[in-house]
């Protein structure tokens, strides 16, 4: 568990109702009475009159279920968006020949590159933010002192996000503008070796379980190569200017300078581009399976995977699950589970939901059907099947009373008419 600087403000307590013995006789009349308040708050708590105390009627050694696996940060909507964004950014870097990227630690915390990108795009993009000198505002929106961290925001945006922004905001380069790039013969001349990449399909599906870094949304390794302006790209001075006719650049429609002519490695595409015709231009010929801007844009624009939590591979009895839960709690909070107050657990839960750099995985019970397992209240079927749960005749008699009570959650949904049914008559005054 990380030391939390996160401050959690708990929401207001839900309304609590304490019906009298008379009010408690008919649950539907009472629920109708408190319904106007419950509709406004969405949740409420009903405490039964003193003495109404049904037994817990579940055999913890035979109640068996298969939990689901849940990454806590995925519960929060923005965290799922961050996960999708980081996954696409990771894919973008991978398509640039780099397997990993590093999320920098600035001012003692990881830079939230998702929100940095969002704020810059919402402000008009990199060019607008840069020309208007809005980097201090970008820093302040991320919780940093603007004057002190403005340059860090700019530097890391250029290093990690600028090429991605240009990719997602660019229009198709096919036939765009009709304007030819700078004459390659006018730039600095150095010898170079001809390199042509062969077409080969890549597996471009993001596997979020393939690495711990991707699961944690923390990636380590070198960042992208620095973008070099077109005027600094080295091109042979004596390069042939004639069109070879076999491979034509999609931008300038020329086949000259074949040493700088790249072929998309997607077999169904194989589009050609000069390194200096790309936006932004490449400083040199890449040594990886290069894909053209359109293929990269298509891959990185794929919709995110459907949201959901997988089933665990192991089933538990309720007793076994309780032992596992206590062991997890003791290890996580580093003390006896019974000594951890609910307020601390609640604060830690909400802190994790805000932190996409932490990977806390838990198991939880879901889809445990009440018709199979009941709801914790005794039932008449259960009294017949598991008489050992109630050892004395008095216990069995009391259990039968609660099994037949309309407040028993196994009975309440089918007791009389549901409060959710339309045209229900109002309660008597």
mmCIF file of C-alpha atoms in Angstrom, residues 2-242:
data_model
loop_
_atom_site.group_PDB
_atom_site.id
_atom_site.type_symbol
_atom_site.label_atom_id
_atom_site.label_comp_id
_atom_site.label_asym_id
_atom_site.label_seq_id
_atom_site.Cartn_x
_atom_site.Cartn_y
_atom_site.Cartn_z
ATOM 1 C CA UNK A 2 1.349 3.422 -0.928
ATOM 2 C CA UNK A 3 1.346 6.311 1.498
ATOM 3 C CA UNK A 4 -1.618 8.304 0.346
ATOM 4 C CA UNK A 5 -1.684 12.057 -0.072
ATOM 5 C CA UNK A 6 -5.160 11.598 -1.512
ATOM 6 C CA UNK A 7 -7.831 13.204 0.661
ATOM 7 C CA UNK A 8 -11.189 11.505 0.542
ATOM 8 C CA UNK A 9 -14.337 13.394 1.457
ATOM 9 C CA UNK A 10 -17.036 10.817 2.173
ATOM 10 C CA UNK A 11 -20.485 11.444 0.712
ATOM 11 C CA UNK A 12 -23.420 12.201 3.029
ATOM 12 C CA UNK A 13 -24.823 9.266 4.947
ATOM 13 C CA UNK A 14 -27.859 7.608 3.394
ATOM 14 C CA UNK A 15 -31.205 8.182 5.152
ATOM 15 C CA UNK A 16 -31.830 5.734 7.994
ATOM 16 C CA UNK A 17 -35.381 4.666 8.883
ATOM 17 C CA UNK A 18 -36.539 2.930 12.047
ATOM 18 C CA UNK A 19 -40.101 1.643 11.615
ATOM 19 C CA UNK A 20 -42.259 0.905 14.638
ATOM 20 C CA UNK A 21 -43.656 -2.583 15.257
ATOM 21 C CA UNK A 22 -46.957 -1.434 13.731
ATOM 22 C CA UNK A 23 -45.295 0.047 10.630
ATOM 23 C CA UNK A 24 -43.175 -3.062 10.282
ATOM 24 C CA UNK A 25 -46.207 -5.324 9.855
ATOM 25 C CA UNK A 26 -46.650 -4.535 6.142
ATOM 26 C CA UNK A 27 -43.402 -3.946 4.235
ATOM 27 C CA UNK A 28 -45.043 -2.593 1.089
ATOM 28 C CA UNK A 29 -47.060 0.020 2.942
ATOM 29 C CA UNK A 30 -43.936 1.134 4.744
ATOM 30 C CA UNK A 31 -41.841 1.202 1.574
ATOM 31 C CA UNK A 32 -44.524 3.324 -0.086
ATOM 32 C CA UNK A 33 -44.351 5.693 2.859
ATOM 33 C CA UNK A 34 -40.598 6.282 2.564
ATOM 34 C CA UNK A 35 -40.511 6.022 -1.211
ATOM 35 C CA UNK A 36 -40.409 9.828 -1.916
ATOM 36 C CA UNK A 37 -37.206 10.100 0.105
ATOM 37 C CA UNK A 38 -35.673 6.927 -1.314
ATOM 38 C CA UNK A 39 -36.288 8.109 -4.880
ATOM 39 C CA UNK A 40 -34.327 11.301 -4.212
ATOM 40 C CA UNK A 41 -31.350 9.672 -2.500
ATOM 41 C CA UNK A 42 -31.235 6.418 -4.489
ATOM 42 C CA UNK A 43 -30.421 4.380 -1.387
ATOM 43 C CA UNK A 44 -31.590 4.129 2.203
ATOM 44 C CA UNK A 45 -31.248 1.922 5.260
ATOM 45 C CA UNK A 46 -34.079 0.347 7.240
ATOM 46 C CA UNK A 47 -33.317 -0.811 10.776
ATOM 47 C CA UNK A 48 -35.930 -3.305 12.040
ATOM 48 C CA UNK A 49 -37.602 -2.860 15.413
ATOM 49 C CA UNK A 50 -35.742 -4.178 18.425
ATOM 50 C CA UNK A 51 -36.019 -7.945 18.739
ATOM 51 C CA UNK A 52 -36.353 -8.661 15.016
ATOM 52 C CA UNK A 53 -33.074 -10.500 14.508
ATOM 53 C CA UNK A 54 -33.094 -13.278 11.876
ATOM 54 C CA UNK A 55 -30.260 -15.813 11.989
ATOM 55 C CA UNK A 56 -27.590 -16.021 9.304
ATOM 56 C CA UNK A 57 -28.769 -19.140 7.527
ATOM 57 C CA UNK A 58 -25.957 -19.978 5.132
ATOM 58 C CA UNK A 59 -23.778 -23.039 5.479
ATOM 59 C CA UNK A 60 -20.371 -21.435 4.964
ATOM 60 C CA UNK A 61 -18.778 -24.815 4.232
ATOM 61 C CA UNK A 62 -21.149 -25.785 1.413
ATOM 62 C CA UNK A 63 -21.939 -22.356 -0.083
ATOM 63 C CA UNK A 64 -19.604 -22.381 -3.092
ATOM 64 C CA UNK A 65 -19.119 -19.779 -5.808
ATOM 65 C CA UNK A 66 -16.611 -18.616 -8.419
ATOM 66 C CA UNK A 67 -15.522 -15.001 -7.935
ATOM 67 C CA UNK A 68 -14.578 -12.496 -10.586
ATOM 68 C CA UNK A 69 -11.201 -10.798 -10.913
ATOM 69 C CA UNK A 70 -11.271 -7.034 -10.699
ATOM 70 C CA UNK A 71 -8.582 -4.403 -11.191
ATOM 71 C CA UNK A 72 -9.761 -1.578 -9.016
ATOM 72 C CA UNK A 73 -8.541 1.274 -11.218
ATOM 73 C CA UNK A 74 -10.726 -0.043 -14.049
ATOM 74 C CA UNK A 75 -13.859 0.739 -12.054
ATOM 75 C CA UNK A 76 -13.448 4.469 -12.532
ATOM 76 C CA UNK A 77 -14.563 5.732 -15.942
ATOM 77 C CA UNK A 78 -11.585 8.033 -16.467
ATOM 78 C CA UNK A 79 -9.232 5.229 -15.475
ATOM 79 C CA UNK A 80 -10.634 3.055 -18.262
ATOM 80 C CA UNK A 81 -10.166 5.933 -20.696
ATOM 81 C CA UNK A 82 -6.599 6.351 -19.467
ATOM 82 C CA UNK A 83 -6.002 2.642 -19.884
ATOM 83 C CA UNK A 84 -7.259 2.802 -23.460
ATOM 84 C CA UNK A 85 -5.204 5.920 -24.208
ATOM 85 C CA UNK A 86 -1.985 4.517 -22.738
ATOM 86 C CA UNK A 87 -2.556 1.252 -24.583
ATOM 87 C CA UNK A 88 -2.898 3.103 -27.886
ATOM 88 C CA UNK A 89 0.118 5.267 -27.123
ATOM 89 C CA UNK A 90 2.112 2.137 -26.310
ATOM 90 C CA UNK A 91 0.959 0.639 -29.610
ATOM 91 C CA UNK A 92 1.987 3.825 -31.411
ATOM 92 C CA UNK A 93 5.471 3.655 -29.889
ATOM 93 C CA UNK A 94 5.706 -0.020 -30.765
ATOM 94 C CA UNK A 95 4.882 0.807 -34.379
ATOM 95 C CA UNK A 96 7.733 3.321 -34.281
ATOM 96 C CA UNK A 97 10.140 0.497 -33.422
ATOM 97 C CA UNK A 98 10.237 1.056 -29.652
ATOM 98 C CA UNK A 99 8.832 -1.562 -27.304
ATOM 99 C CA UNK A 100 8.639 0.616 -24.208
ATOM 100 C CA UNK A 101 8.306 4.193 -23.073
ATOM 101 C CA UNK A 102 8.870 5.825 -19.720
ATOM 102 C CA UNK A 103 6.267 7.871 -17.915
ATOM 103 C CA UNK A 104 8.328 10.550 -16.133
ATOM 104 C CA UNK A 105 8.137 11.333 -12.443
ATOM 105 C CA UNK A 106 7.774 15.080 -12.003
ATOM 106 C CA UNK A 107 7.562 16.780 -8.652
ATOM 107 C CA UNK A 108 7.352 13.459 -6.830
ATOM 108 C CA UNK A 109 4.495 11.969 -8.863
ATOM 109 C CA UNK A 110 4.019 10.355 -12.241
ATOM 110 C CA UNK A 111 3.071 12.786 -14.960
ATOM 111 C CA UNK A 112 -0.532 12.177 -15.986
ATOM 112 C CA UNK A 113 0.099 12.113 -19.717
ATOM 113 C CA UNK A 114 -3.559 11.312 -20.427
ATOM 114 C CA UNK A 115 -4.754 14.592 -18.934
ATOM 115 C CA UNK A 116 -1.767 16.500 -20.306
ATOM 116 C CA UNK A 117 -2.757 15.387 -23.788
ATOM 117 C CA UNK A 118 -6.441 16.188 -23.124
ATOM 118 C CA UNK A 119 -5.699 19.693 -21.838
ATOM 119 C CA UNK A 120 -3.364 20.499 -24.737
ATOM 120 C CA UNK A 121 -5.829 19.217 -27.352
ATOM 121 C CA UNK A 122 -8.710 21.106 -25.693
ATOM 122 C CA UNK A 123 -6.609 24.276 -25.746
ATOM 123 C CA UNK A 124 -6.141 23.974 -29.517
ATOM 124 C CA UNK A 125 -3.217 21.601 -29.826
ATOM 125 C CA UNK A 126 0.525 21.842 -29.429
ATOM 126 C CA UNK A 127 1.043 24.681 -31.929
ATOM 127 C CA UNK A 128 -1.584 26.883 -30.253
ATOM 128 C CA UNK A 129 -0.363 26.141 -26.715
ATOM 129 C CA UNK A 130 3.233 26.782 -27.733
ATOM 130 C CA UNK A 131 2.610 30.028 -29.609
ATOM 131 C CA UNK A 132 0.321 31.389 -26.879
ATOM 132 C CA UNK A 133 2.764 30.297 -24.150
ATOM 133 C CA UNK A 134 0.099 28.338 -22.297
ATOM 134 C CA UNK A 135 2.425 25.739 -20.757
ATOM 135 C CA UNK A 136 2.160 27.292 -17.269
ATOM 136 C CA UNK A 137 -1.620 26.815 -17.500
ATOM 137 C CA UNK A 138 -1.160 23.206 -18.582
ATOM 138 C CA UNK A 139 1.054 22.605 -15.541
ATOM 139 C CA UNK A 140 -1.445 24.243 -13.189
ATOM 140 C CA UNK A 141 -4.301 22.112 -14.519
ATOM 141 C CA UNK A 142 -2.275 19.044 -13.590
ATOM 142 C CA UNK A 143 -1.647 20.354 -10.080
ATOM 143 C CA UNK A 144 1.876 21.730 -10.568
ATOM 144 C CA UNK A 145 3.123 25.284 -9.950
ATOM 145 C CA UNK A 146 2.874 26.769 -13.434
ATOM 146 C CA UNK A 147 6.050 28.824 -13.516
ATOM 147 C CA UNK A 148 8.244 26.078 -12.126
ATOM 148 C CA UNK A 149 7.020 23.157 -14.231
ATOM 149 C CA UNK A 150 5.945 24.808 -17.508
ATOM 150 C CA UNK A 151 9.123 23.762 -19.333
ATOM 151 C CA UNK A 152 8.798 20.189 -18.032
ATOM 152 C CA UNK A 153 5.277 20.014 -19.493
ATOM 153 C CA UNK A 154 6.485 21.287 -22.867
ATOM 154 C CA UNK A 155 9.550 19.027 -22.999
ATOM 155 C CA UNK A 156 7.672 15.862 -22.073
ATOM 156 C CA UNK A 157 4.808 16.660 -24.434
ATOM 157 C CA UNK A 158 7.269 17.017 -27.300
ATOM 158 C CA UNK A 159 9.038 13.818 -26.323
ATOM 159 C CA UNK A 160 6.036 11.582 -25.622
ATOM 160 C CA UNK A 161 2.906 13.023 -27.201
ATOM 161 C CA UNK A 162 3.606 15.394 -30.085
ATOM 162 C CA UNK A 163 4.066 12.735 -32.765
ATOM 163 C CA UNK A 164 0.941 10.966 -31.503
ATOM 164 C CA UNK A 165 -1.036 14.221 -31.674
ATOM 165 C CA UNK A 166 0.139 14.846 -35.229
ATOM 166 C CA UNK A 167 -0.837 11.307 -36.158
ATOM 167 C CA UNK A 168 -4.381 11.422 -34.761
ATOM 168 C CA UNK A 169 -5.119 14.948 -35.995
ATOM 169 C CA UNK A 170 -3.575 14.657 -39.463
ATOM 170 C CA UNK A 171 -5.735 14.164 -42.528
ATOM 171 C CA UNK A 172 -4.950 11.439 -45.004
ATOM 172 C CA UNK A 173 -1.648 12.128 -46.696
ATOM 173 C CA UNK A 174 -2.887 10.611 -49.934
ATOM 174 C CA UNK A 175 -3.043 13.405 -52.489
ATOM 175 C CA UNK A 176 -3.046 16.077 -49.810
ATOM 176 C CA UNK A 177 -2.286 19.680 -50.729
ATOM 177 C CA UNK A 178 -0.528 18.755 -53.979
ATOM 178 C CA UNK A 179 2.405 20.724 -52.635
ATOM 179 C CA UNK A 180 5.784 19.068 -53.012
ATOM 180 C CA UNK A 181 8.190 19.028 -50.083
ATOM 181 C CA UNK A 182 11.457 20.903 -50.067
ATOM 182 C CA UNK A 183 13.910 20.003 -52.795
ATOM 183 C CA UNK A 184 16.006 17.246 -51.232
ATOM 184 C CA UNK A 185 19.014 18.367 -53.245
ATOM 185 C CA UNK A 186 19.125 21.633 -51.303
ATOM 186 C CA UNK A 187 19.757 20.015 -47.936
ATOM 187 C CA UNK A 188 22.955 18.728 -46.401
ATOM 188 C CA UNK A 189 24.609 15.939 -48.352
ATOM 189 C CA UNK A 190 25.934 12.728 -46.766
ATOM 190 C CA UNK A 191 26.374 9.276 -48.265
ATOM 191 C CA UNK A 192 23.803 6.675 -47.307
ATOM 192 C CA UNK A 193 23.014 3.059 -48.013
ATOM 193 C CA UNK A 194 19.835 2.066 -49.783
ATOM 194 C CA UNK A 195 17.364 0.280 -47.488
ATOM 195 C CA UNK A 196 14.024 -1.166 -48.489
ATOM 196 C CA UNK A 197 11.776 -2.830 -45.939
ATOM 197 C CA UNK A 198 9.951 -5.987 -46.944
ATOM 198 C CA UNK A 199 6.244 -6.267 -46.316
ATOM 199 C CA UNK A 200 5.300 -8.312 -43.302
ATOM 200 C CA UNK A 201 2.150 -8.363 -41.198
ATOM 201 C CA UNK A 202 2.450 -7.609 -37.482
ATOM 202 C CA UNK A 203 0.202 -8.753 -34.705
ATOM 203 C CA UNK A 204 -1.140 -5.354 -33.746
ATOM 204 C CA UNK A 205 -3.723 -6.335 -31.165
ATOM 205 C CA UNK A 206 -2.981 -4.867 -27.750
ATOM 206 C CA UNK A 207 -2.546 -7.551 -25.100
ATOM 207 C CA UNK A 208 -3.051 -5.814 -21.761
ATOM 208 C CA UNK A 209 -1.825 -8.895 -19.887
ATOM 209 C CA UNK A 210 1.361 -9.351 -21.903
ATOM 210 C CA UNK A 211 3.543 -7.341 -19.565
ATOM 211 C CA UNK A 212 3.444 -6.052 -16.037
ATOM 212 C CA UNK A 213 4.254 -2.558 -17.278
ATOM 213 C CA UNK A 214 1.226 -2.391 -19.533
ATOM 214 C CA UNK A 215 -1.000 -3.807 -16.819
ATOM 215 C CA UNK A 216 0.257 -1.150 -14.436
ATOM 216 C CA UNK A 217 0.208 1.521 -17.142
ATOM 217 C CA UNK A 218 3.891 2.232 -16.375
ATOM 218 C CA UNK A 219 6.324 1.782 -19.236
ATOM 219 C CA UNK A 220 10.084 1.902 -18.987
ATOM 220 C CA UNK A 221 12.619 2.444 -21.715
ATOM 221 C CA UNK A 222 13.829 5.044 -24.153
ATOM 222 C CA UNK A 223 11.424 7.598 -25.560
ATOM 223 C CA UNK A 224 10.921 8.307 -29.259
ATOM 224 C CA UNK A 225 13.675 9.692 -31.414
ATOM 225 C CA UNK A 226 13.822 13.449 -31.689
ATOM 226 C CA UNK A 227 12.008 14.811 -34.705
ATOM 227 C CA UNK A 228 14.464 16.567 -37.025
ATOM 228 C CA UNK A 229 13.156 19.448 -39.185
ATOM 229 C CA UNK A 230 13.149 18.750 -42.873
ATOM 230 C CA UNK A 231 15.935 21.238 -43.523
ATOM 231 C CA UNK A 232 18.328 19.107 -41.453
ATOM 232 C CA UNK A 233 17.622 15.747 -43.085
ATOM 233 C CA UNK A 234 20.633 14.284 -44.826
ATOM 234 C CA UNK A 235 19.921 13.463 -48.479
ATOM 235 C CA UNK A 236 22.491 12.687 -51.203
ATOM 236 C CA UNK A 237 23.285 15.775 -53.255
ATOM 237 C CA UNK A 238 23.564 13.720 -56.449
ATOM 238 C CA UNK A 239 20.375 11.739 -55.933
ATOM 239 C CA UNK A 240 18.537 10.899 -59.116
ATOM 240 C CA UNK A 241 15.534 13.136 -59.673
ATOM 241 C CA UNK A 242 13.795 11.061 -62.314
#
